[in-house]
Amino acid sequence: MTDSGLRRELQDLPRTDPAVDQLVEEIIGRVADKWTMLLIEILTERECCRFGELAKACTGISQKMLTQTLRAMERDGLVTRTVYPVVPPKVEYRLTELGLGLSKAFCGVWLWAEANFETIDRARQDYTARQEAGQV
Amino acid sequence: MTDSGLRRELQDLPRTDPAVDQLVEEIIGRVADKWTMLLIEILTERECCRFGELAKACTGISQKMLTQTLRAMERDGLVTRTVYPVVPPKVEYRLTELGLGLSKAFCGVWLWAEANFETIDRARQDYTARQEAGQV
DNA sequence: CTGGATCCATAATGATACTG
DNA sequence: CAGTATCATTATGGATCCAG
């Protein structure tokens, strides 16, 4: 059995318009991003987060990329940004319905990663070993 | 009803080891990438592809990133790379079982993007409109 | 004191030319 | 055809500065 056309099978839709394909690919390009996905995950677990919390929870991200990614997510309607006019400043981020939908969709990838991280680790070791063996 | 802990619920596993979490996040970081996901999709639809075919099918990618991404995918065990010692050279790429698993996992995100691209487009317009209204 | 903007150094990516 | 090498461009990180 072949897995060709897997996506088409699953969605059971009439052939997609090429122009739509382009839009969809653009969205995948924006959304298939390390920080976006990590932030979505964090915002799914703790549904409401301040900027500083996100900075701590999202290991390795710089303030700049955090701001930048959150802005892009807000622009795409994935999160809402609520500014409380208090001092010190307080800004809360929360997933929208749309963002939650993406979270659920991406959930499968987290499960895949958790189920297969050992396999991947082994693959990397094998690859490195083959590399070293090859260049002798 | 809250969606907090969505991932944990769905996987129904004992609490994950922090060290494992780090590995998993590293894998998500590697795999949640525009070109990787586009290539996975292409290799799912046409299960066996030559370098040139991938270059044409993967709109906007540079040769450099194509090579680089394919190498990383090979290293992680997502694709196999078969070199035929003929002239002109012929190299075929094909998803492994692991890569196919990722493809299936990511399928949900494609469906989400196809179902919601209009919503996202509207969100972007609204955002831009609000921006312009705000800075008057 | 938090959220975030700005500036500079560095790393990643793109474009093009070239090679086995 | 399937890359590699080189250089221009862009994205990101890190530190600092600023407004509320």
PDB file of C-alpha atoms (C1' of nucleotides) in Angstrom:
ATOM      1  CA  MET A   1       0.000   0.000   0.000  1.00  0.00           C
ATOM      2  CA  THR A   2       1.244   3.415  -0.930  1.00  0.00           C
ATOM      3  CA  ASP A   3       1.027   6.539   1.179  1.00  0.00           C
ATOM      4  CA  SER A   4       1.060   8.822  -1.819  1.00  0.00           C
ATOM      5  CA  GLY A   5      -1.641  11.443  -1.626  1.00  0.00           C
ATOM      6  CA  LEU A   6      -1.981  10.920   2.091  1.00  0.00           C
ATOM      7  CA  ARG A   7      -3.093  14.450   2.757  1.00  0.00           C
ATOM      8  CA  ARG A   8      -5.630  14.476  -0.036  1.00  0.00           C
ATOM      9  CA  GLU A   9      -7.142  11.224   1.198  1.00  0.00           C
ATOM     10  CA  LEU A  10      -7.513  12.428   4.719  1.00  0.00           C
ATOM     11  CA  GLN A  11      -9.124  15.695   3.905  1.00  0.00           C
ATOM     12  CA  ASP A  12     -11.492  14.271   1.336  1.00  0.00           C
ATOM     13  CA  LEU A  13     -11.886  17.557  -0.492  1.00  0.00           C
ATOM     14  CA  PRO A  14     -12.119  18.345  -4.172  1.00  0.00           C
ATOM     15  CA  ARG A  15      -8.732  19.145  -5.760  1.00  0.00           C
ATOM     16  CA  THR A  16      -7.347  22.300  -4.224  1.00  0.00           C
ATOM     17  CA  ASP A  17      -7.069  25.534  -6.154  1.00  0.00           C
ATOM     18  CA  PRO A  18      -3.374  26.293  -6.950  1.00  0.00           C
ATOM     19  CA  ALA A  19      -3.786  29.834  -5.592  1.00  0.00           C
ATOM     20  CA  VAL A  20      -5.082  28.398  -2.340  1.00  0.00           C
ATOM     21  CA  ASP A  21      -2.152  25.983  -2.224  1.00  0.00           C
ATOM     22  CA  GLN A  22       0.165  28.940  -2.332  1.00  0.00           C
ATOM     23  CA  LEU A  23      -1.630  30.667   0.541  1.00  0.00           C
ATOM     24  CA  VAL A  24      -1.606  27.458   2.550  1.00  0.00           C
ATOM     25  CA  GLU A  25       2.102  26.951   1.948  1.00  0.00           C
ATOM     26  CA  GLU A  26       2.755  30.493   3.070  1.00  0.00           C
ATOM     27  CA  ILE A  27       0.878  29.812   6.297  1.00  0.00           C
ATOM     28  CA  ILE A  28       2.754  26.564   6.858  1.00  0.00           C
ATOM     29  CA  GLY A  29       5.963  28.502   6.319  1.00  0.00           C
ATOM     30  CA  ARG A  30       4.999  31.026   8.976  1.00  0.00           C
ATOM     31  CA  VAL A  31       3.687  28.522  11.448  1.00  0.00           C
ATOM     32  CA  ALA A  32       6.209  25.708  11.026  1.00  0.00           C
ATOM     33  CA  ASP A  33       8.693  27.580  13.132  1.00  0.00           C
ATOM     34  CA  LYS A  34      10.548  26.540  16.241  1.00  0.00           C
ATOM     35  CA  TRP A  35       9.601  29.458  18.482  1.00  0.00           C
ATOM     36  CA  THR A  36       6.015  29.658  17.294  1.00  0.00           C
ATOM     37  CA  MET A  37       5.449  26.011  18.100  1.00  0.00           C
ATOM     38  CA  LEU A  38       7.201  26.198  21.448  1.00  0.00           C
ATOM     39  CA  LEU A  39       5.122  29.235  22.419  1.00  0.00           C
ATOM     40  CA  ILE A  40       1.924  27.557  21.303  1.00  0.00           C
ATOM     41  CA  GLU A  41       2.795  24.595  23.484  1.00  0.00           C
ATOM     42  CA  ILE A  42       3.533  26.776  26.507  1.00  0.00           C
ATOM     43  CA  LEU A  43       0.360  28.800  26.022  1.00  0.00           C
ATOM     44  CA  THR A  44      -1.615  25.582  25.770  1.00  0.00           C
ATOM     45  CA  GLU A  45      -0.318  24.264  29.067  1.00  0.00           C
ATOM     46  CA  ARG A  46      -0.634  27.523  30.996  1.00  0.00           C
ATOM     47  CA  GLU A  47      -3.433  29.191  29.156  1.00  0.00           C
ATOM     48  CA  CYS A  48      -2.636  32.742  30.118  1.00  0.00           C
ATOM     49  CA  CYS A  49       0.914  34.030  30.259  1.00  0.00           C
ATOM     50  CA  ARG A  50       2.784  37.244  30.879  1.00  0.00           C
ATOM     51  CA  PHE A  51       5.716  38.246  28.726  1.00  0.00           C
ATOM     52  CA  GLY A  52       8.246  37.388  31.405  1.00  0.00           C
ATOM     53  CA  GLU A  53       6.740  33.969  32.047  1.00  0.00           C
ATOM     54  CA  LEU A  54       6.955  33.141  28.372  1.00  0.00           C
ATOM     55  CA  ALA A  55      10.568  34.302  28.328  1.00  0.00           C
ATOM     56  CA  LYS A  56      11.401  31.931  31.176  1.00  0.00           C
ATOM     57  CA  ALA A  57       9.364  29.009  29.863  1.00  0.00           C
ATOM     58  CA  CYS A  58      10.631  29.259  26.309  1.00  0.00           C
ATOM     59  CA  THR A  59      14.172  28.082  26.873  1.00  0.00           C
ATOM     60  CA  GLY A  60      16.788  29.715  24.707  1.00  0.00           C
ATOM     61  CA  ILE A  61      14.656  32.402  23.111  1.00  0.00           C
ATOM     62  CA  SER A  62      15.928  35.961  23.069  1.00  0.00           C
ATOM     63  CA  GLN A  63      13.727  38.861  24.118  1.00  0.00           C
ATOM     64  CA  LYS A  64      13.841  40.151  20.601  1.00  0.00           C
ATOM     65  CA  MET A  65      12.586  36.941  19.009  1.00  0.00           C
ATOM     66  CA  LEU A  66       9.999  36.550  21.732  1.00  0.00           C
ATOM     67  CA  THR A  67       8.531  39.970  20.966  1.00  0.00           C
ATOM     68  CA  GLN A  68       8.814  39.408  17.239  1.00  0.00           C
ATOM     69  CA  THR A  69       7.222  35.955  17.282  1.00  0.00           C
ATOM     70  CA  LEU A  70       4.402  37.049  19.571  1.00  0.00           C
ATOM     71  CA  ARG A  71       3.649  39.991  17.291  1.00  0.00           C
ATOM     72  CA  ALA A  72       3.484  37.737  14.254  1.00  0.00           C
ATOM     73  CA  MET A  73       1.227  35.338  16.136  1.00  0.00           C
ATOM     74  CA  GLU A  74      -1.013  38.210  17.170  1.00  0.00           C
ATOM     75  CA  ARG A  75      -1.134  39.450  13.595  1.00  0.00           C
ATOM     76  CA  ASP A  76      -2.165  36.006  12.364  1.00  0.00           C
ATOM     77  CA  GLY A  77      -4.875  35.816  15.012  1.00  0.00           C
ATOM     78  CA  LEU A  78      -3.237  32.990  16.983  1.00  0.00           C
ATOM     79  CA  VAL A  79      -2.929  34.905  20.258  1.00  0.00           C
ATOM     80  CA  THR A  80      -4.502  37.908  21.912  1.00  0.00           C
ATOM     81  CA  ARG A  81      -2.357  40.497  23.617  1.00  0.00           C
ATOM     82  CA  THR A  82      -3.850  42.321  26.572  1.00  0.00           C
ATOM     83  CA  VAL A  83      -2.065  45.334  28.020  1.00  0.00           C
ATOM     84  CA  TYR A  84      -2.948  46.335  31.564  1.00  0.00           C
ATOM     85  CA  PRO A  85      -2.229  50.017  32.124  1.00  0.00           C
ATOM     86  CA  VAL A  86      -0.559  49.468  35.466  1.00  0.00           C
ATOM     87  CA  VAL A  87       2.889  50.022  36.855  1.00  0.00           C
ATOM     88  CA  PRO A  88       4.954  47.970  36.536  1.00  0.00           C
ATOM     89  CA  PRO A  89       3.583  47.064  33.104  1.00  0.00           C
ATOM     90  CA  LYS A  90       1.641  43.860  32.702  1.00  0.00           C
ATOM     91  CA  VAL A  91       0.934  42.246  29.344  1.00  0.00           C
ATOM     92  CA  GLU A  92      -0.899  38.974  29.010  1.00  0.00           C
ATOM     93  CA  TYR A  93      -0.890  36.597  26.082  1.00  0.00           C
ATOM     94  CA  ARG A  94      -3.537  33.984  25.461  1.00  0.00           C
ATOM     95  CA  LEU A  95      -4.328  31.581  22.626  1.00  0.00           C
ATOM     96  CA  THR A  96      -7.359  32.349  20.496  1.00  0.00           C
ATOM     97  CA  GLU A  97      -9.671  29.623  19.224  1.00  0.00           C
ATOM     98  CA  LEU A  98      -7.608  29.643  16.050  1.00  0.00           C
ATOM     99  CA  GLY A  99      -4.399  29.262  18.011  1.00  0.00           C
ATOM    100  CA  LEU A 100      -5.887  26.465  20.060  1.00  0.00           C
ATOM    101  CA  GLY A 101      -6.847  24.728  16.832  1.00  0.00           C
ATOM    102  CA  LEU A 102      -3.245  24.907  15.679  1.00  0.00           C
ATOM    103  CA  SER A 103      -2.123  23.594  19.034  1.00  0.00           C
ATOM    104  CA  LYS A 104      -4.361  20.566  18.663  1.00  0.00           C
ATOM    105  CA  ALA A 105      -3.218  20.035  15.098  1.00  0.00           C
ATOM    106  CA  PHE A 106       0.410  20.209  16.104  1.00  0.00           C
ATOM    107  CA  CYS A 107      -0.151  17.925  19.055  1.00  0.00           C
ATOM    108  CA  GLY A 108       0.473  14.952  16.782  1.00  0.00           C
ATOM    109  CA  VAL A 109       3.986  16.172  16.113  1.00  0.00           C
ATOM    110  CA  TRP A 110       4.758  16.410  19.831  1.00  0.00           C
ATOM    111  CA  LEU A 111       3.510  12.866  20.284  1.00  0.00           C
ATOM    112  CA  TRP A 112       5.608  11.755  17.351  1.00  0.00           C
ATOM    113  CA  ALA A 113       8.685  13.446  18.805  1.00  0.00           C
ATOM    114  CA  GLU A 114       8.115  11.891  22.224  1.00  0.00           C
ATOM    115  CA  ALA A 115       7.562   8.479  20.725  1.00  0.00           C
ATOM    116  CA  ASN A 116      10.589   8.615  18.433  1.00  0.00           C
ATOM    117  CA  PHE A 117      13.321  10.648  20.088  1.00  0.00           C
ATOM    118  CA  GLU A 118      15.329   7.532  20.820  1.00  0.00           C
ATOM    119  CA  THR A 119      15.084   6.368  17.217  1.00  0.00           C
ATOM    120  CA  ILE A 120      16.259   9.771  16.026  1.00  0.00           C
ATOM    121  CA  ASP A 121      19.115   9.803  18.485  1.00  0.00           C
ATOM    122  CA  ARG A 122      20.234   6.421  17.215  1.00  0.00           C
ATOM    123  CA  ALA A 123      19.911   7.565  13.608  1.00  0.00           C
ATOM    124  CA  ARG A 124      22.208  10.511  14.347  1.00  0.00           C
ATOM    125  CA  GLN A 125      24.815   8.293  15.956  1.00  0.00           C
ATOM    126  CA  ASP A 126      24.667   5.863  13.044  1.00  0.00           C
ATOM    127  CA  TYR A 127      25.006   8.730  10.573  1.00  0.00           C
ATOM    128  CA  THR A 128      28.030  10.134  12.364  1.00  0.00           C
ATOM    129  CA  ALA A 129      29.578   6.668  12.600  1.00  0.00           C
ATOM    130  CA  ARG A 130      29.081   6.085   8.875  1.00  0.00           C
ATOM    131  CA  GLN A 131      30.579   9.482   8.124  1.00  0.00           C
ATOM    132  CA  GLU A 132      33.691   8.699  10.107  1.00  0.00           C
ATOM    133  CA  ALA A 133      33.990   5.230   8.619  1.00  0.00           C
ATOM    134  CA  GLY A 134      33.630   6.658   5.123  1.00  0.00           C
ATOM    135  CA  GLN A 135      36.351   9.245   5.331  1.00  0.00           C
ATOM    136  CA  VAL A 136      39.071   6.845   6.535  1.00  0.00           C
TER     137      VAL A 136
ATOM    138  CA  MET B   1     -13.739  23.330  30.115  1.00  0.00           C
ATOM    139  CA  THR B   2     -10.071  24.064  30.046  1.00  0.00           C
ATOM    140  CA  ASP B   3      -7.592  22.938  27.455  1.00  0.00           C
ATOM    141  CA  SER B   4      -4.675  23.151  29.788  1.00  0.00           C
ATOM    142  CA  GLY B   5      -2.540  20.040  29.689  1.00  0.00           C
ATOM    143  CA  LEU B   6      -3.935  19.050  26.339  1.00  0.00           C
ATOM    144  CA  ARG B   7      -0.831  17.236  25.274  1.00  0.00           C
ATOM    145  CA  ARG B   8      -0.465  15.360  28.517  1.00  0.00           C
ATOM    146  CA  GLU B   9      -4.066  14.219  28.370  1.00  0.00           C
ATOM    147  CA  LEU B  10      -3.799  12.938  24.868  1.00  0.00           C
ATOM    148  CA  GLN B  11      -0.650  10.973  25.352  1.00  0.00           C
ATOM    149  CA  ASP B  12      -1.722   9.412  28.613  1.00  0.00           C
ATOM    150  CA  LEU B  13       1.827   8.799  29.720  1.00  0.00           C
ATOM    151  CA  PRO B  14       3.473   9.115  33.112  1.00  0.00           C
ATOM    152  CA  ARG B  15       5.015  12.566  33.686  1.00  0.00           C
ATOM    153  CA  THR B  16       7.871  13.057  31.296  1.00  0.00           C
ATOM    154  CA  ASP B  17      11.484  13.174  32.442  1.00  0.00           C
ATOM    155  CA  PRO B  18      12.874  16.745  32.212  1.00  0.00           C
ATOM    156  CA  ALA B  19      15.918  15.485  30.309  1.00  0.00           C
ATOM    157  CA  VAL B  20      13.603  13.841  27.796  1.00  0.00           C
ATOM    158  CA  ASP B  21      11.621  17.057  27.484  1.00  0.00           C
ATOM    159  CA  GLN B  22      14.791  18.803  26.458  1.00  0.00           C
ATOM    160  CA  LEU B  23      15.550  16.199  23.799  1.00  0.00           C
ATOM    161  CA  VAL B  24      12.000  16.393  22.520  1.00  0.00           C
ATOM    162  CA  GLU B  25      12.127  20.173  22.325  1.00  0.00           C
ATOM    163  CA  GLU B  26      15.364  19.965  20.407  1.00  0.00           C
ATOM    164  CA  ILE B  27      13.708  17.627  17.910  1.00  0.00           C
ATOM    165  CA  ILE B  28      10.682  19.898  17.583  1.00  0.00           C
ATOM    166  CA  GLY B  29      13.077  22.753  16.951  1.00  0.00           C
ATOM    167  CA  ARG B  30      14.778  20.836  14.170  1.00  0.00           C
ATOM    168  CA  VAL B  31      11.615  19.514  12.606  1.00  0.00           C
ATOM    169  CA  ALA B  32       9.298  22.520  12.980  1.00  0.00           C
ATOM    170  CA  ASP B  33      10.930  24.163  10.022  1.00  0.00           C
ATOM    171  CA  LYS B  34       9.436  25.533   6.859  1.00  0.00           C
ATOM    172  CA  TRP B  35      11.611  23.657   4.355  1.00  0.00           C
ATOM    173  CA  THR B  36      11.629  20.391   6.282  1.00  0.00           C
ATOM    174  CA  MET B  37       7.846  20.320   6.389  1.00  0.00           C
ATOM    175  CA  LEU B  38       7.470  21.315   2.757  1.00  0.00           C
ATOM    176  CA  LEU B  39       9.914  18.589   1.709  1.00  0.00           C
ATOM    177  CA  ILE B  40       8.157  16.015   3.848  1.00  0.00           C
ATOM    178  CA  GLU B  41       4.899  16.917   2.167  1.00  0.00           C
ATOM    179  CA  ILE B  42       6.388  16.655  -1.319  1.00  0.00           C
ATOM    180  CA  LEU B  43       8.055  13.347  -0.518  1.00  0.00           C
ATOM    181  CA  THR B  44       4.759  12.056   0.819  1.00  0.00           C
ATOM    182  CA  GLU B  45       2.875  12.867  -2.360  1.00  0.00           C
ATOM    183  CA  ARG B  46       5.539  11.601  -4.763  1.00  0.00           C
ATOM    184  CA  GLU B  47       7.201   8.977  -2.693  1.00  0.00           C
ATOM    185  CA  CYS B  48      10.499   8.937  -4.509  1.00  0.00           C
ATOM    186  CA  CYS B  49      12.166  12.102  -5.718  1.00  0.00           C
ATOM    187  CA  ARG B  50      15.350  13.196  -7.380  1.00  0.00           C
ATOM    188  CA  PHE B  51      17.202  16.290  -6.217  1.00  0.00           C
ATOM    189  CA  GLY B  52      16.046  18.333  -9.203  1.00  0.00           C
ATOM    190  CA  GLU B  53      12.418  17.344  -8.758  1.00  0.00           C
ATOM    191  CA  LEU B  54      12.514  18.459  -5.143  1.00  0.00           C
ATOM    192  CA  ALA B  55      14.080  21.742  -6.191  1.00  0.00           C
ATOM    193  CA  LYS B  56      11.254  22.394  -8.624  1.00  0.00           C
ATOM    194  CA  ALA B  57       8.483  21.212  -6.329  1.00  0.00           C
ATOM    195  CA  CYS B  58       9.717  23.104  -3.288  1.00  0.00           C
ATOM    196  CA  THR B  59       8.894  26.610  -4.417  1.00  0.00           C
ATOM    197  CA  GLY B  60      11.287  29.289  -3.274  1.00  0.00           C
ATOM    198  CA  ILE B  61      13.990  27.065  -1.795  1.00  0.00           C
ATOM    199  CA  SER B  62      17.603  27.703  -2.735  1.00  0.00           C
ATOM    200  CA  GLN B  63      19.902  24.875  -3.791  1.00  0.00           C
ATOM    201  CA  LYS B  64      21.946  25.480  -0.710  1.00  0.00           C
ATOM    202  CA  MET B  65      19.045  25.110   1.705  1.00  0.00           C
ATOM    203  CA  LEU B  66      17.735  22.130  -0.221  1.00  0.00           C
ATOM    204  CA  THR B  67      21.036  20.297   0.173  1.00  0.00           C
ATOM    205  CA  GLN B  68      21.388  21.396   3.766  1.00  0.00           C
ATOM    206  CA  THR B  69      17.838  20.456   4.771  1.00  0.00           C
ATOM    207  CA  LEU B  70      18.013  17.083   3.028  1.00  0.00           C
ATOM    208  CA  ARG B  71      21.293  16.298   4.783  1.00  0.00           C
ATOM    209  CA  ALA B  72      19.796  17.144   8.153  1.00  0.00           C
ATOM    210  CA  MET B  73      16.767  15.002   7.378  1.00  0.00           C
ATOM    211  CA  GLU B  74      19.003  12.143   6.340  1.00  0.00           C
ATOM    212  CA  ARG B  75      21.020  12.518   9.520  1.00  0.00           C
ATOM    213  CA  ASP B  76      17.861  12.380  11.628  1.00  0.00           C
ATOM    214  CA  GLY B  77      16.703   9.273   9.780  1.00  0.00           C
ATOM    215  CA  LEU B  78      13.736  10.950   8.083  1.00  0.00           C
ATOM    216  CA  VAL B  79      14.850  10.246   4.522  1.00  0.00           C
ATOM    217  CA  THR B  80      17.149   7.867   2.722  1.00  0.00           C
ATOM    218  CA  ARG B  81      19.534   9.136   0.072  1.00  0.00           C
ATOM    219  CA  THR B  82      20.373   6.739  -2.736  1.00  0.00           C
ATOM    220  CA  VAL B  83      23.173   7.610  -5.132  1.00  0.00           C
ATOM    221  CA  TYR B  84      23.209   5.839  -8.496  1.00  0.00           C
ATOM    222  CA  PRO B  85      26.744   5.761  -9.898  1.00  0.00           C
ATOM    223  CA  VAL B  86      25.711   6.817 -13.386  1.00  0.00           C
ATOM    224  CA  VAL B  87      26.419   9.800 -15.552  1.00  0.00           C
ATOM    225  CA  PRO B  88      24.782  12.220 -15.297  1.00  0.00           C
ATOM    226  CA  PRO B  89      24.463  11.678 -11.555  1.00  0.00           C
ATOM    227  CA  LYS B  90      21.175  10.461 -10.140  1.00  0.00           C
ATOM    228  CA  VAL B  91      20.278  10.765  -6.483  1.00  0.00           C
ATOM    229  CA  GLU B  92      16.958   9.668  -5.084  1.00  0.00           C
ATOM    230  CA  TYR B  93      15.370  10.716  -1.828  1.00  0.00           C
ATOM    231  CA  ARG B  94      12.654   8.769  -0.093  1.00  0.00           C
ATOM    232  CA  LEU B  95      10.918   9.015   3.270  1.00  0.00           C
ATOM    233  CA  THR B  96      11.768   6.385   5.861  1.00  0.00           C
ATOM    234  CA  GLU B  97       9.154   4.896   8.139  1.00  0.00           C
ATOM    235  CA  LEU B  98      10.172   7.527  10.675  1.00  0.00           C
ATOM    236  CA  GLY B  99       9.751  10.301   8.126  1.00  0.00           C
ATOM    237  CA  LEU B 100       6.395   8.936   7.084  1.00  0.00           C
ATOM    238  CA  GLY B 101       5.342   8.960  10.711  1.00  0.00           C
ATOM    239  CA  LEU B 102       6.250  12.638  10.935  1.00  0.00           C
ATOM    240  CA  SER B 103       4.343  13.278   7.751  1.00  0.00           C
ATOM    241  CA  LYS B 104       1.229  11.723   9.214  1.00  0.00           C
ATOM    242  CA  ALA B 105       1.685  13.629  12.453  1.00  0.00           C
ATOM    243  CA  PHE B 106       2.089  16.908  10.611  1.00  0.00           C
ATOM    244  CA  CYS B 107      -0.875  16.174   8.378  1.00  0.00           C
ATOM    245  CA  GLY B 108      -3.130  17.748  10.979  1.00  0.00           C
ATOM    246  CA  VAL B 109      -1.341  21.063  10.575  1.00  0.00           C
ATOM    247  CA  TRP B 110      -1.898  21.024   6.802  1.00  0.00           C
ATOM    248  CA  LEU B 111      -5.565  20.358   7.355  1.00  0.00           C
ATOM    249  CA  TRP B 112      -5.695  23.161   9.899  1.00  0.00           C
ATOM    250  CA  ALA B 113      -4.006  25.542   7.457  1.00  0.00           C
ATOM    251  CA  GLU B 114      -6.369  24.585   4.649  1.00  0.00           C
ATOM    252  CA  ALA B 115      -9.386  24.959   6.878  1.00  0.00           C
ATOM    253  CA  ASN B 116      -8.309  28.297   8.320  1.00  0.00           C
ATOM    254  CA  PHE B 117      -6.396  30.233   5.711  1.00  0.00           C
ATOM    255  CA  GLU B 118      -9.315  32.586   5.175  1.00  0.00           C
ATOM    256  CA  THR B 119      -9.612  33.270   8.877  1.00  0.00           C
ATOM    257  CA  ILE B 120      -5.914  34.031   9.066  1.00  0.00           C
ATOM    258  CA  ASP B 121      -6.079  36.292   6.054  1.00  0.00           C
ATOM    259  CA  ARG B 122      -8.911  38.217   7.671  1.00  0.00           C
ATOM    260  CA  ALA B 123      -7.009  38.432  10.951  1.00  0.00           C
ATOM    261  CA  ARG B 124      -4.053  39.970   9.128  1.00  0.00           C
ATOM    262  CA  GLN B 125      -6.217  42.561   7.446  1.00  0.00           C
ATOM    263  CA  ASP B 126      -7.900  43.429  10.734  1.00  0.00           C
ATOM    264  CA  TYR B 127      -4.521  43.736  12.425  1.00  0.00           C
ATOM    265  CA  THR B 128      -3.211  46.052   9.731  1.00  0.00           C
ATOM    266  CA  ALA B 129      -6.400  48.096   9.844  1.00  0.00           C
ATOM    267  CA  ARG B 130      -6.148  48.443  13.623  1.00  0.00           C
ATOM    268  CA  GLN B 131      -2.502  49.442  13.314  1.00  0.00           C
ATOM    269  CA  GLU B 132      -3.322  52.193  10.860  1.00  0.00           C
ATOM    270  CA  ALA B 133      -6.288  53.370  12.899  1.00  0.00           C
ATOM    271  CA  GLY B 134      -4.152  53.435  16.035  1.00  0.00           C
ATOM    272  CA  GLN B 135      -1.357  55.581  14.715  1.00  0.00           C
ATOM    273  CA  VAL B 136      -3.612  58.393  13.443  1.00  0.00           C
TER     274      VAL B 136
ATOM    275  C1'  DC C   1      10.573  47.112  37.584  1.00  0.00           C
ATOM    276  C1'  DT C   2       8.293  45.043  33.214  1.00  0.00           C
ATOM    277  C1'  DG C   3       7.796  45.051  28.350  1.00  0.00           C
ATOM    278  C1'  DG C   4       9.964  46.148  24.505  1.00  0.00           C
ATOM    279  C1'  DA C   5      12.728  49.187  21.153  1.00  0.00           C
ATOM    280  C1'  DT C   6      17.394  50.061  19.314  1.00  0.00           C
ATOM    281  C1'  DC C   7      22.075  49.160  17.941  1.00  0.00           C
ATOM    282  C1'  DC C   8      25.767  46.295  16.776  1.00  0.00           C
ATOM    283  C1'  DA C   9      28.146  41.676  16.053  1.00  0.00           C
ATOM    284  C1'  DT C  10      27.387  37.201  14.412  1.00  0.00           C
ATOM    285  C1'  DA C  11      25.014  33.429  12.215  1.00  0.00           C
ATOM    286  C1'  DA C  12      21.790  31.817   8.762  1.00  0.00           C
ATOM    287  C1'  DT C  13      20.080  32.087   4.197  1.00  0.00           C
ATOM    288  C1'  DG C  14      19.935  33.568  -0.757  1.00  0.00           C
ATOM    289  C1'  DA C  15      22.059  34.167  -5.504  1.00  0.00           C
ATOM    290  C1'  DT C  16      25.296  33.104  -8.578  1.00  0.00           C
ATOM    291  C1'  DA C  17      29.162  30.796 -10.574  1.00  0.00           C
ATOM    292  C1'  DC C  18      31.649  26.787 -10.915  1.00  0.00           C
ATOM    293  C1'  DT C  19      32.916  21.420 -10.878  1.00  0.00           C
ATOM    294  C1'  DG C  20      32.963  16.070 -11.052  1.00  0.00           C
TER     295       DG C  20
ATOM    296  C1'  DC D   1      22.476  16.439 -12.538  1.00  0.00           C
ATOM    297  C1'  DA D   2      23.690  17.110  -8.084  1.00  0.00           C
ATOM    298  C1'  DG D   3      26.057  19.299  -5.688  1.00  0.00           C
ATOM    299  C1'  DT D   4      30.181  22.817  -3.626  1.00  0.00           C
ATOM    300  C1'  DA D   5      32.312  27.534  -3.110  1.00  0.00           C
ATOM    301  C1'  DT D   6      31.916  32.258  -2.812  1.00  0.00           C
ATOM    302  C1'  DC D   7      29.970  36.507  -1.762  1.00  0.00           C
ATOM    303  C1'  DA D   8      25.782  39.606  -0.768  1.00  0.00           C
ATOM    304  C1'  DT D   9      21.764  39.933   2.071  1.00  0.00           C
ATOM    305  C1'  DT D  10      18.932  38.979   5.888  1.00  0.00           C
ATOM    306  C1'  DA D  11      17.765  37.078  10.345  1.00  0.00           C
ATOM    307  C1'  DT D  12      18.948  36.439  14.980  1.00  0.00           C
ATOM    308  C1'  DG D  13      21.459  37.049  19.452  1.00  0.00           C
ATOM    309  C1'  DG D  14      23.214  40.140  23.088  1.00  0.00           C
ATOM    310  C1'  DA D  15      23.612  44.268  25.354  1.00  0.00           C
ATOM    311  C1'  DT D  16      21.824  48.488  26.339  1.00  0.00           C
ATOM    312  C1'  DC D  17      18.472  52.076  26.550  1.00  0.00           C
ATOM    313  C1'  DC D  18      13.706  53.855  27.206  1.00  0.00           C
ATOM    314  C1'  DA D  19       8.721  54.568  28.467  1.00  0.00           C
ATOM    315  C1'  DG D  20       5.001  53.729  31.571  1.00  0.00           C
TER     316       DG D  20
END
